[in-house]
Amino acid sequence: MSSTLDALLDCPPGLLDTTFDQLRTLLVVHETGSALRAARALGREQSSVQKQLDTLNRNSQALCGEVLTVRQGRGKDFLFTPTGETTVELARTTIANWLESIHWSRRRLGRMLTVGTTEFTLPIVSRAWARVSEEFRQREVEFKVAHVRTKDLWSRLETKQVDLVCGSIVSTAEGDRRLKEYEVIEYARGQALLLTNLPESELPDGPVRTSRLGRVPLVLPPAGLVADLLATWYGPAFRDRLNVVADIDDVHYGLSLLRSGFVRGCMIVTGSIGRGMAGREDPDAAPLRAIGLHDDLEPKAELMTGAFVRRADLERYDADHPLNRLWAAVHEDVRTYTPLA
C-alpha cells in the first residue's frame, strides 16, 4: 500500500466532515467581519452561520489545537487566529481552484461560453449572438457577456477569463507580437481624431500633426486605447511630454467635461465617437469640433477594432463546439457589416 493511499485512509474525521459550504461561510465571515453580516450576505439566519463557525472551530481545535475565530464582544468583528488566517487562505485557494476546474470542464464540453466586450463593441457580439442564440438555447449552452475595459483586453484573454473578446487595439506596421497566438477578425481600422471645445481661432480645423500634440491642452485617461496610442508615439513617459489639463477614467466623463466648458481642451477619440459628437446642437453645452490627426511620428499607428480569440482554443475544439460556432457567426457578420460613416 502506497504512502499516499495510507495518508488518504488516515484522514481525521474532523477534516473529512468539513464541507465547501462551511469553507464558503468562513470566507464570507472573514470578508464581512461578523456572523450577522455574513448571514445577510448569504441569505441565511445568523444562528445557521454561527453553528457552522462553531463546528469549524471545534474541528480546528481537535485537529490543530487552536480555534479559527474568536468573538471580541458585541458589535466587534471576529478575531481570526493565525490558524484561522491560514485556513482562510487555504479555503480561498481551494474553492478558486475547484471553480476554475469546473469552468474549464464546462468550456471544454461546450456547456459554457464567456465573451468579453467593450461598451463600444457590444453590437458585434449582439449581432453574432443573434445568429446562434436559438442553437445555443437548444443545446443549453450557458452564454455569458462580460464588460471588459480596453486596458484589460489582453489580460482577460491571456488569463482565460473570457473565451472571445471584442475591442479596439493600437495597430502598427510592425504588428503586435501577441497577435501571433490569436485569430483576429477585423471590423474597422482608421486614425484617431481630436475632439475639442476650443474655438477655431485657437485651434484651426486643419489636421494636427501628432508631433505637435504637446502644444494643445489634452484631456487624457491613465490607461486604455488612447494611452496605448500615445505611448506608441511618445514612449511610456508620454504624459511628461504633453500638456495634460485633466485626467479622466472613461470617455463619457471626458465628453461631459468638454461639453460643460469647465475644462478647455482636446480629447483623442476614435473616428466614430469624434464624428458622432461633433456638431451636436445643445444650447446648454459647449460646441465640439472634430479635427483630424496627421501621423508624422514613427511608428505609424492606427486604431483597429475587431474580435480576438485564442487560436489554440479554436484548434482544440471541433467545428460544432460553441466557441467555433460563435466565431463562425462573427465571420458571417463581418461580411455584411457596414461601418458607421
mmCIF file of C-alpha atoms in Angstrom:
data_model
loop_
_atom_site.group_PDB
_atom_site.id
_atom_site.type_symbol
_atom_site.label_atom_id
_atom_site.label_comp_id
_atom_site.label_asym_id
_atom_site.label_seq_id
_atom_site.Cartn_x
_atom_site.Cartn_y
_atom_site.Cartn_z
ATOM 1 C CA MET A 1 0.000 0.000 0.000
ATOM 2 C CA SER A 2 1.482 3.369 -1.022
ATOM 3 C CA SER A 3 2.191 6.195 1.422
ATOM 4 C CA THR A 4 -0.255 8.410 -0.500
ATOM 5 C CA LEU A 5 -3.055 5.910 -0.016
ATOM 6 C CA ASP A 6 -2.111 5.496 3.648
ATOM 7 C CA ALA A 7 -2.387 9.253 4.151
ATOM 8 C CA LEU A 8 -5.790 9.355 2.463
ATOM 9 C CA LEU A 9 -7.146 6.489 4.560
ATOM 10 C CA ASP A 10 -5.815 8.085 7.747
ATOM 11 C CA CYS A 11 -7.543 11.474 7.233
ATOM 12 C CA PRO A 12 -9.021 12.582 10.580
ATOM 13 C CA PRO A 13 -12.844 12.682 10.804
ATOM 14 C CA GLY A 14 -12.853 16.414 11.546
ATOM 15 C CA LEU A 15 -11.201 17.124 8.197
ATOM 16 C CA LEU A 16 -13.469 14.758 6.266
ATOM 17 C CA ASP A 17 -16.563 16.361 7.795
ATOM 18 C CA THR A 18 -15.557 19.845 6.582
ATOM 19 C CA THR A 19 -17.702 20.926 3.629
ATOM 20 C CA PHE A 20 -17.329 23.509 0.866
ATOM 21 C CA ASP A 21 -20.370 25.252 2.302
ATOM 22 C CA GLN A 22 -18.620 25.627 5.659
ATOM 23 C CA LEU A 23 -15.480 26.944 3.976
ATOM 24 C CA ARG A 24 -17.513 29.436 1.960
ATOM 25 C CA THR A 25 -19.197 30.625 5.158
ATOM 26 C CA LEU A 26 -15.794 31.063 6.784
ATOM 27 C CA LEU A 27 -14.636 33.193 3.836
ATOM 28 C CA VAL A 28 -17.764 35.350 3.917
ATOM 29 C CA VAL A 29 -17.343 35.907 7.665
ATOM 30 C CA HIS A 30 -13.724 36.872 7.045
ATOM 31 C CA GLU A 31 -14.824 39.368 4.367
ATOM 32 C CA THR A 32 -17.740 40.853 6.301
ATOM 33 C CA GLY A 33 -16.342 40.615 9.836
ATOM 34 C CA SER A 34 -19.323 39.146 11.663
ATOM 35 C CA ALA A 35 -21.809 36.287 11.630
ATOM 36 C CA LEU A 36 -24.701 38.740 11.287
ATOM 37 C CA ARG A 37 -23.309 40.479 8.203
ATOM 38 C CA ALA A 38 -22.273 37.120 6.738
ATOM 39 C CA ALA A 39 -25.790 35.779 7.284
ATOM 40 C CA ARG A 40 -27.255 38.759 5.424
ATOM 41 C CA ALA A 41 -24.832 38.266 2.545
ATOM 42 C CA LEU A 42 -25.614 34.541 2.368
ATOM 43 C CA GLY A 43 -29.358 34.957 2.844
ATOM 44 C CA ARG A 44 -29.374 32.793 5.981
ATOM 45 C CA GLU A 45 -30.182 33.045 9.646
ATOM 46 C CA GLN A 46 -27.384 34.228 11.903
ATOM 47 C CA SER A 47 -27.799 31.096 14.006
ATOM 48 C CA SER A 48 -27.044 28.945 10.942
ATOM 49 C CA VAL A 49 -23.816 30.822 10.246
ATOM 50 C CA GLN A 50 -22.786 30.699 13.896
ATOM 51 C CA LYS A 51 -23.442 26.953 14.003
ATOM 52 C CA GLN A 52 -21.085 26.416 11.066
ATOM 53 C CA LEU A 53 -18.416 28.561 12.742
ATOM 54 C CA ASP A 54 -18.787 26.596 15.963
ATOM 55 C CA THR A 55 -18.334 23.335 14.046
ATOM 56 C CA LEU A 56 -15.250 24.641 12.239
ATOM 57 C CA ASN A 57 -13.770 25.918 15.500
ATOM 58 C CA ARG A 58 -14.418 22.630 17.238
ATOM 59 C CA ASN A 59 -12.791 20.631 14.425
ATOM 60 C CA SER A 60 -9.841 23.023 14.246
ATOM 61 C CA GLN A 61 -9.277 22.760 17.979
ATOM 62 C CA ALA A 62 -9.213 18.970 17.687
ATOM 63 C CA LEU A 63 -7.006 18.934 14.593
ATOM 64 C CA CYS A 64 -4.591 21.797 15.253
ATOM 65 C CA GLY A 65 -5.005 22.769 18.875
ATOM 66 C CA GLU A 66 -6.354 26.254 18.036
ATOM 67 C CA VAL A 67 -9.761 27.591 17.010
ATOM 68 C CA LEU A 68 -10.195 29.629 13.826
ATOM 69 C CA THR A 69 -12.206 32.588 15.131
ATOM 70 C CA VAL A 70 -12.617 34.353 18.458
ATOM 71 C CA ARG A 71 -15.519 36.600 19.439
ATOM 72 C CA GLN A 72 -14.443 40.026 20.680
ATOM 73 C CA GLY A 73 -17.710 41.231 22.133
ATOM 74 C CA ARG A 74 -20.946 42.789 20.894
ATOM 75 C CA GLY A 75 -20.529 44.972 17.818
ATOM 76 C CA LYS A 76 -16.921 43.973 17.220
ATOM 77 C CA ASP A 77 -15.601 41.932 14.295
ATOM 78 C CA PHE A 78 -14.394 38.373 14.806
ATOM 79 C CA LEU A 79 -10.697 37.940 15.502
ATOM 80 C CA PHE A 80 -9.098 35.331 13.262
ATOM 81 C CA THR A 81 -6.290 33.365 14.883
ATOM 82 C CA PRO A 82 -3.094 32.512 12.960
ATOM 83 C CA THR A 83 -4.620 29.094 12.232
ATOM 84 C CA GLY A 84 -7.789 30.841 11.124
ATOM 85 C CA GLU A 85 -5.934 33.138 8.708
ATOM 86 C CA THR A 86 -4.055 30.169 7.266
ATOM 87 C CA THR A 87 -7.301 28.241 6.857
ATOM 88 C CA VAL A 88 -8.938 31.225 5.152
ATOM 89 C CA GLU A 89 -6.163 31.403 2.545
ATOM 90 C CA LEU A 90 -6.294 27.654 2.021
ATOM 91 C CA ALA A 91 -10.092 27.762 1.650
ATOM 92 C CA ARG A 92 -9.889 30.667 -0.798
ATOM 93 C CA THR A 93 -7.340 28.831 -2.950
ATOM 94 C CA THR A 94 -9.212 25.536 -2.759
ATOM 95 C CA ILE A 95 -12.565 26.984 -3.825
ATOM 96 C CA ALA A 96 -10.955 29.110 -6.554
ATOM 97 C CA ASN A 97 -9.145 26.072 -7.976
ATOM 98 C CA TRP A 98 -12.311 23.996 -7.957
ATOM 99 C CA LEU A 99 -14.313 26.750 -9.662
ATOM 100 C CA GLU A 100 -11.601 27.208 -12.274
ATOM 101 C CA SER A 101 -11.555 23.478 -12.941
ATOM 102 C CA ILE A 102 -15.350 23.343 -13.211
ATOM 103 C CA HIS A 103 -15.419 26.314 -15.596
ATOM 104 C CA TRP A 104 -12.664 24.771 -17.709
ATOM 105 C CA SER A 105 -14.533 21.463 -17.942
ATOM 106 C CA ARG A 106 -17.761 23.239 -18.881
ATOM 107 C CA ARG A 107 -15.921 25.180 -21.602
ATOM 108 C CA ARG A 108 -14.239 22.037 -22.906
ATOM 109 C CA LEU A 109 -17.565 20.207 -23.087
ATOM 110 C CA GLY A 110 -19.287 23.168 -24.727
ATOM 111 C CA ARG A 111 -21.606 23.866 -21.794
ATOM 112 C CA MET A 112 -20.404 27.416 -21.111
ATOM 113 C CA LEU A 113 -19.057 30.313 -23.174
ATOM 114 C CA THR A 114 -17.866 33.698 -21.895
ATOM 115 C CA VAL A 115 -17.461 36.641 -24.262
ATOM 116 C CA GLY A 116 -15.833 39.917 -23.292
ATOM 117 C CA THR A 117 -16.705 43.203 -24.944
ATOM 118 C CA THR A 118 -16.035 46.878 -24.501
ATOM 119 C CA GLU A 119 -19.000 49.218 -24.426
ATOM 120 C CA PHE A 120 -18.425 50.353 -27.992
ATOM 121 C CA THR A 121 -18.013 46.867 -29.480
ATOM 122 C CA LEU A 122 -21.074 45.342 -27.830
ATOM 123 C CA PRO A 123 -23.014 45.439 -31.154
ATOM 124 C CA ILE A 124 -20.504 42.969 -32.655
ATOM 125 C CA VAL A 125 -21.348 40.366 -30.015
ATOM 126 C CA SER A 126 -25.042 41.201 -30.193
ATOM 127 C CA ARG A 127 -25.249 40.613 -33.944
ATOM 128 C CA ALA A 128 -23.223 37.385 -33.775
ATOM 129 C CA TRP A 129 -25.307 36.141 -30.849
ATOM 130 C CA ALA A 130 -28.497 36.663 -32.850
ATOM 131 C CA ARG A 131 -27.194 34.147 -35.401
ATOM 132 C CA VAL A 132 -26.583 31.345 -32.880
ATOM 133 C CA SER A 133 -28.876 32.142 -29.953
ATOM 134 C CA GLU A 134 -31.560 29.601 -30.828
ATOM 135 C CA GLU A 135 -28.993 26.854 -31.379
ATOM 136 C CA PHE A 136 -27.306 27.652 -28.054
ATOM 137 C CA ARG A 137 -30.635 27.615 -26.219
ATOM 138 C CA GLN A 138 -31.485 24.212 -27.627
ATOM 139 C CA ARG A 139 -28.067 22.896 -26.636
ATOM 140 C CA GLU A 140 -28.388 24.513 -23.161
ATOM 141 C CA VAL A 141 -25.147 26.446 -23.545
ATOM 142 C CA GLU A 142 -24.626 28.933 -20.723
ATOM 143 C CA PHE A 143 -23.695 32.156 -22.534
ATOM 144 C CA LYS A 144 -22.147 34.997 -20.532
ATOM 145 C CA VAL A 145 -21.157 38.509 -21.600
ATOM 146 C CA ALA A 146 -18.527 40.333 -19.538
ATOM 147 C CA HIS A 147 -17.772 44.058 -19.698
ATOM 148 C CA VAL A 148 -14.072 44.490 -20.493
ATOM 149 C CA ARG A 149 -12.252 47.805 -20.305
ATOM 150 C CA THR A 150 -9.845 48.357 -23.194
ATOM 151 C CA LYS A 151 -6.883 48.450 -20.802
ATOM 152 C CA ASP A 152 -7.805 44.947 -19.594
ATOM 153 C CA LEU A 153 -8.479 43.402 -23.011
ATOM 154 C CA TRP A 154 -5.258 41.398 -23.316
ATOM 155 C CA SER A 155 -5.039 40.355 -19.671
ATOM 156 C CA ARG A 156 -8.604 38.977 -19.715
ATOM 157 C CA LEU A 157 -7.762 36.927 -22.818
ATOM 158 C CA GLU A 158 -4.351 35.748 -21.667
ATOM 159 C CA THR A 159 -5.627 34.647 -18.249
ATOM 160 C CA LYS A 160 -8.540 32.843 -19.973
ATOM 161 C CA GLN A 161 -11.207 34.787 -18.123
ATOM 162 C CA VAL A 162 -13.012 35.114 -21.449
ATOM 163 C CA ASP A 163 -13.134 32.792 -24.463
ATOM 164 C CA LEU A 164 -13.533 35.549 -27.040
ATOM 165 C CA VAL A 165 -13.225 39.311 -26.800
ATOM 166 C CA CYS A 166 -14.289 42.240 -28.966
ATOM 167 C CA GLY A 167 -12.488 45.548 -28.625
ATOM 168 C CA SER A 168 -10.060 48.023 -30.115
ATOM 169 C CA ILE A 169 -6.263 47.965 -30.146
ATOM 170 C CA VAL A 170 -3.432 50.105 -31.449
ATOM 171 C CA SER A 171 -2.050 48.601 -34.654
ATOM 172 C CA THR A 172 1.366 49.372 -36.125
ATOM 173 C CA ALA A 173 3.107 48.262 -39.306
ATOM 174 C CA GLU A 174 5.368 46.015 -37.252
ATOM 175 C CA GLY A 175 2.310 44.366 -35.796
ATOM 176 C CA ASP A 176 1.663 43.166 -32.281
ATOM 177 C CA ARG A 177 3.588 40.023 -31.387
ATOM 178 C CA ARG A 178 0.738 38.992 -29.103
ATOM 179 C CA LEU A 179 -1.478 38.568 -32.162
ATOM 180 C CA LYS A 180 0.595 35.586 -33.312
ATOM 181 C CA GLU A 181 -1.240 33.406 -30.803
ATOM 182 C CA TYR A 182 -4.687 34.727 -31.720
ATOM 183 C CA GLU A 183 -7.147 34.649 -34.574
ATOM 184 C CA VAL A 184 -8.393 38.121 -35.453
ATOM 185 C CA ILE A 185 -11.458 39.328 -37.321
ATOM 186 C CA GLU A 186 -11.010 42.966 -38.259
ATOM 187 C CA TYR A 187 -14.089 45.197 -38.342
ATOM 188 C CA ALA A 188 -12.702 48.691 -38.753
ATOM 189 C CA ARG A 189 -9.385 50.482 -38.968
ATOM 190 C CA GLY A 190 -8.585 54.175 -39.010
ATOM 191 C CA GLN A 191 -6.980 57.218 -37.477
ATOM 192 C CA ALA A 192 -7.954 58.812 -34.196
ATOM 193 C CA LEU A 193 -9.464 62.300 -34.084
ATOM 194 C CA LEU A 194 -9.171 65.290 -31.783
ATOM 195 C CA LEU A 195 -12.461 66.324 -30.227
ATOM 196 C CA THR A 196 -12.231 69.849 -28.864
ATOM 197 C CA ASN A 197 -14.262 72.690 -27.409
ATOM 198 C CA LEU A 198 -11.611 75.254 -28.360
ATOM 199 C CA PRO A 199 -12.704 77.874 -30.913
ATOM 200 C CA GLU A 200 -11.239 77.801 -34.415
ATOM 201 C CA SER A 201 -9.267 80.948 -33.620
ATOM 202 C CA GLU A 202 -7.264 78.954 -31.052
ATOM 203 C CA LEU A 203 -7.137 75.633 -32.891
ATOM 204 C CA PRO A 204 -7.698 75.720 -36.673
ATOM 205 C CA ASP A 205 -9.682 72.991 -38.398
ATOM 206 C CA GLY A 206 -6.676 71.658 -40.307
ATOM 207 C CA PRO A 207 -5.180 68.331 -39.193
ATOM 208 C CA VAL A 208 -2.926 68.490 -36.143
ATOM 209 C CA ARG A 209 0.413 66.746 -36.508
ATOM 210 C CA THR A 210 0.948 64.051 -33.898
ATOM 211 C CA SER A 211 4.421 65.504 -33.266
ATOM 212 C CA ARG A 212 2.748 68.755 -32.144
ATOM 213 C CA LEU A 213 0.284 67.263 -29.666
ATOM 214 C CA GLY A 214 2.384 68.688 -26.848
ATOM 215 C CA ARG A 215 1.180 72.159 -27.864
ATOM 216 C CA VAL A 216 -2.520 71.529 -27.268
ATOM 217 C CA PRO A 217 -4.258 71.076 -23.898
ATOM 218 C CA LEU A 218 -5.270 67.435 -23.577
ATOM 219 C CA VAL A 219 -7.848 65.539 -21.526
ATOM 220 C CA LEU A 220 -6.343 62.076 -21.031
ATOM 221 C CA PRO A 221 -7.110 58.743 -19.374
ATOM 222 C CA PRO A 222 -4.366 56.987 -17.369
ATOM 223 C CA ALA A 223 -4.663 53.758 -19.381
ATOM 224 C CA GLY A 224 -6.500 52.211 -22.283
ATOM 225 C CA LEU A 225 -6.610 52.710 -26.035
ATOM 226 C CA VAL A 226 -5.623 56.387 -26.102
ATOM 227 C CA ALA A 227 -2.814 55.820 -23.603
ATOM 228 C CA ASP A 228 -1.509 52.944 -25.752
ATOM 229 C CA LEU A 229 -1.650 55.187 -28.818
ATOM 230 C CA LEU A 230 0.310 57.987 -27.137
ATOM 231 C CA ALA A 231 2.820 55.507 -25.708
ATOM 232 C CA THR A 232 3.403 54.245 -29.259
ATOM 233 C CA TRP A 233 4.268 57.766 -30.417
ATOM 234 C CA TYR A 234 5.890 59.295 -27.324
ATOM 235 C CA GLY A 235 7.052 56.328 -25.243
ATOM 236 C CA PRO A 236 5.844 55.140 -21.812
ATOM 237 C CA ALA A 237 6.527 58.554 -20.217
ATOM 238 C CA PHE A 238 4.264 60.335 -22.717
ATOM 239 C CA ARG A 239 2.475 62.316 -20.003
ATOM 240 C CA ASP A 240 5.692 64.168 -19.205
ATOM 241 C CA ARG A 241 5.902 65.389 -22.789
ATOM 242 C CA LEU A 242 2.280 66.512 -23.150
ATOM 243 C CA ASN A 243 0.110 69.301 -21.736
ATOM 244 C CA VAL A 244 -2.411 67.335 -19.655
ATOM 245 C CA VAL A 245 -5.142 69.632 -18.333
ATOM 246 C CA ALA A 246 -7.478 66.939 -16.971
ATOM 247 C CA ASP A 247 -7.358 63.247 -16.044
ATOM 248 C CA ILE A 248 -10.381 61.087 -16.804
ATOM 249 C CA ASP A 249 -11.354 57.494 -16.045
ATOM 250 C CA ASP A 250 -13.519 56.958 -19.109
ATOM 251 C CA VAL A 251 -14.592 58.608 -22.338
ATOM 252 C CA HIS A 252 -18.043 59.586 -21.030
ATOM 253 C CA TYR A 253 -16.586 61.733 -18.265
ATOM 254 C CA GLY A 254 -14.203 63.333 -20.743
ATOM 255 C CA LEU A 255 -17.062 64.180 -23.106
ATOM 256 C CA SER A 256 -19.070 65.658 -20.243
ATOM 257 C CA LEU A 257 -16.056 67.678 -19.168
ATOM 258 C CA LEU A 258 -15.604 69.194 -22.627
ATOM 259 C CA ARG A 259 -19.319 69.823 -23.181
ATOM 260 C CA SER A 260 -19.593 71.549 -19.818
ATOM 261 C CA GLY A 261 -16.899 74.012 -20.836
ATOM 262 C CA PHE A 262 -15.391 73.651 -17.366
ATOM 263 C CA VAL A 263 -12.185 72.451 -18.996
ATOM 264 C CA ARG A 264 -10.992 73.867 -22.294
ATOM 265 C CA GLY A 265 -9.024 71.373 -24.297
ATOM 266 C CA CYS A 266 -8.988 68.332 -26.568
ATOM 267 C CA MET A 267 -9.686 64.624 -26.297
ATOM 268 C CA ILE A 268 -8.204 61.958 -28.543
ATOM 269 C CA VAL A 269 -11.094 59.707 -29.602
ATOM 270 C CA THR A 270 -11.953 57.103 -32.200
ATOM 271 C CA GLY A 271 -13.307 58.318 -35.510
ATOM 272 C CA SER A 272 -16.863 57.128 -34.818
ATOM 273 C CA ILE A 273 -17.030 58.903 -31.446
ATOM 274 C CA GLY A 274 -15.472 62.083 -32.822
ATOM 275 C CA ARG A 275 -17.829 62.299 -35.790
ATOM 276 C CA GLY A 276 -20.818 61.365 -33.649
ATOM 277 C CA MET A 277 -20.196 64.057 -31.038
ATOM 278 C CA ALA A 278 -19.027 66.926 -33.253
ATOM 279 C CA GLY A 279 -21.661 69.399 -34.302
ATOM 280 C CA ARG A 280 -24.365 68.193 -31.937
ATOM 281 C CA GLU A 281 -26.720 71.042 -31.181
ATOM 282 C CA ASP A 282 -27.256 71.618 -27.477
ATOM 283 C CA PRO A 283 -27.837 75.190 -26.252
ATOM 284 C CA ASP A 284 -26.685 74.201 -22.756
ATOM 285 C CA ALA A 285 -23.382 72.629 -23.856
ATOM 286 C CA ALA A 286 -20.179 73.918 -25.353
ATOM 287 C CA PRO A 287 -19.979 73.110 -29.088
ATOM 288 C CA LEU A 288 -17.490 70.420 -30.026
ATOM 289 C CA ARG A 289 -15.428 70.069 -33.200
ATOM 290 C CA ALA A 290 -13.671 67.012 -34.604
ATOM 291 C CA ILE A 291 -10.210 67.699 -36.011
ATOM 292 C CA GLY A 292 -8.072 65.229 -37.905
ATOM 293 C CA LEU A 293 -4.676 63.990 -36.810
ATOM 294 C CA HIS A 294 -1.753 63.772 -39.227
ATOM 295 C CA ASP A 295 0.555 60.976 -38.076
ATOM 296 C CA ASP A 296 4.097 62.204 -38.678
ATOM 297 C CA LEU A 297 5.725 60.104 -35.947
ATOM 298 C CA GLU A 298 7.192 56.614 -36.061
ATOM 299 C CA PRO A 299 5.938 54.026 -35.799
ATOM 300 C CA LYS A 300 2.771 54.862 -37.699
ATOM 301 C CA ALA A 301 -0.218 53.793 -35.647
ATOM 302 C CA GLU A 302 -3.878 53.114 -36.346
ATOM 303 C CA LEU A 303 -6.838 52.088 -34.244
ATOM 304 C CA MET A 304 -8.176 48.672 -35.134
ATOM 305 C CA THR A 305 -11.497 47.293 -33.913
ATOM 306 C CA GLY A 306 -12.125 43.591 -34.100
ATOM 307 C CA ALA A 307 -12.782 40.249 -32.459
ATOM 308 C CA PHE A 308 -9.990 38.171 -30.910
ATOM 309 C CA VAL A 309 -9.818 34.527 -29.855
ATOM 310 C CA ARG A 310 -7.021 32.190 -28.811
ATOM 311 C CA ARG A 311 -6.016 30.143 -31.866
ATOM 312 C CA ALA A 312 -5.230 27.118 -29.688
ATOM 313 C CA ASP A 313 -8.824 27.065 -28.419
ATOM 314 C CA LEU A 314 -10.311 27.043 -31.920
ATOM 315 C CA GLU A 315 -7.975 24.212 -32.883
ATOM 316 C CA ARG A 316 -8.617 22.271 -29.671
ATOM 317 C CA TYR A 317 -12.381 22.063 -30.213
ATOM 318 C CA ASP A 318 -14.322 20.567 -33.107
ATOM 319 C CA ALA A 319 -16.339 22.673 -35.544
ATOM 320 C CA ASP A 320 -19.582 22.165 -33.593
ATOM 321 C CA HIS A 321 -18.162 23.470 -30.315
ATOM 322 C CA PRO A 322 -19.969 26.684 -29.233
ATOM 323 C CA LEU A 323 -16.766 28.730 -29.472
ATOM 324 C CA ASN A 324 -16.190 27.724 -33.086
ATOM 325 C CA ARG A 325 -19.869 28.221 -33.876
ATOM 326 C CA LEU A 326 -19.794 31.740 -32.413
ATOM 327 C CA TRP A 327 -16.535 32.525 -34.214
ATOM 328 C CA ALA A 328 -18.139 31.432 -37.477
ATOM 329 C CA ALA A 329 -21.089 33.729 -36.682
ATOM 330 C CA VAL A 330 -18.693 36.654 -36.180
ATOM 331 C CA HIS A 331 -17.097 35.832 -39.547
ATOM 332 C CA GLU A 332 -20.527 35.832 -41.186
ATOM 333 C CA ASP A 333 -21.409 39.129 -39.527
ATOM 334 C CA VAL A 334 -18.288 40.920 -40.758
ATOM 335 C CA ARG A 335 -19.206 40.041 -44.349
ATOM 336 C CA THR A 336 -22.436 42.008 -44.047
ATOM 337 C CA TYR A 337 -21.298 44.671 -41.583
ATOM 338 C CA THR A 338 -21.174 48.278 -42.769
ATOM 339 C CA PRO A 339 -19.091 50.614 -40.553
ATOM 340 C CA LEU A 340 -20.664 53.854 -39.432
ATOM 341 C CA ALA A 341 -19.823 56.756 -41.707
#
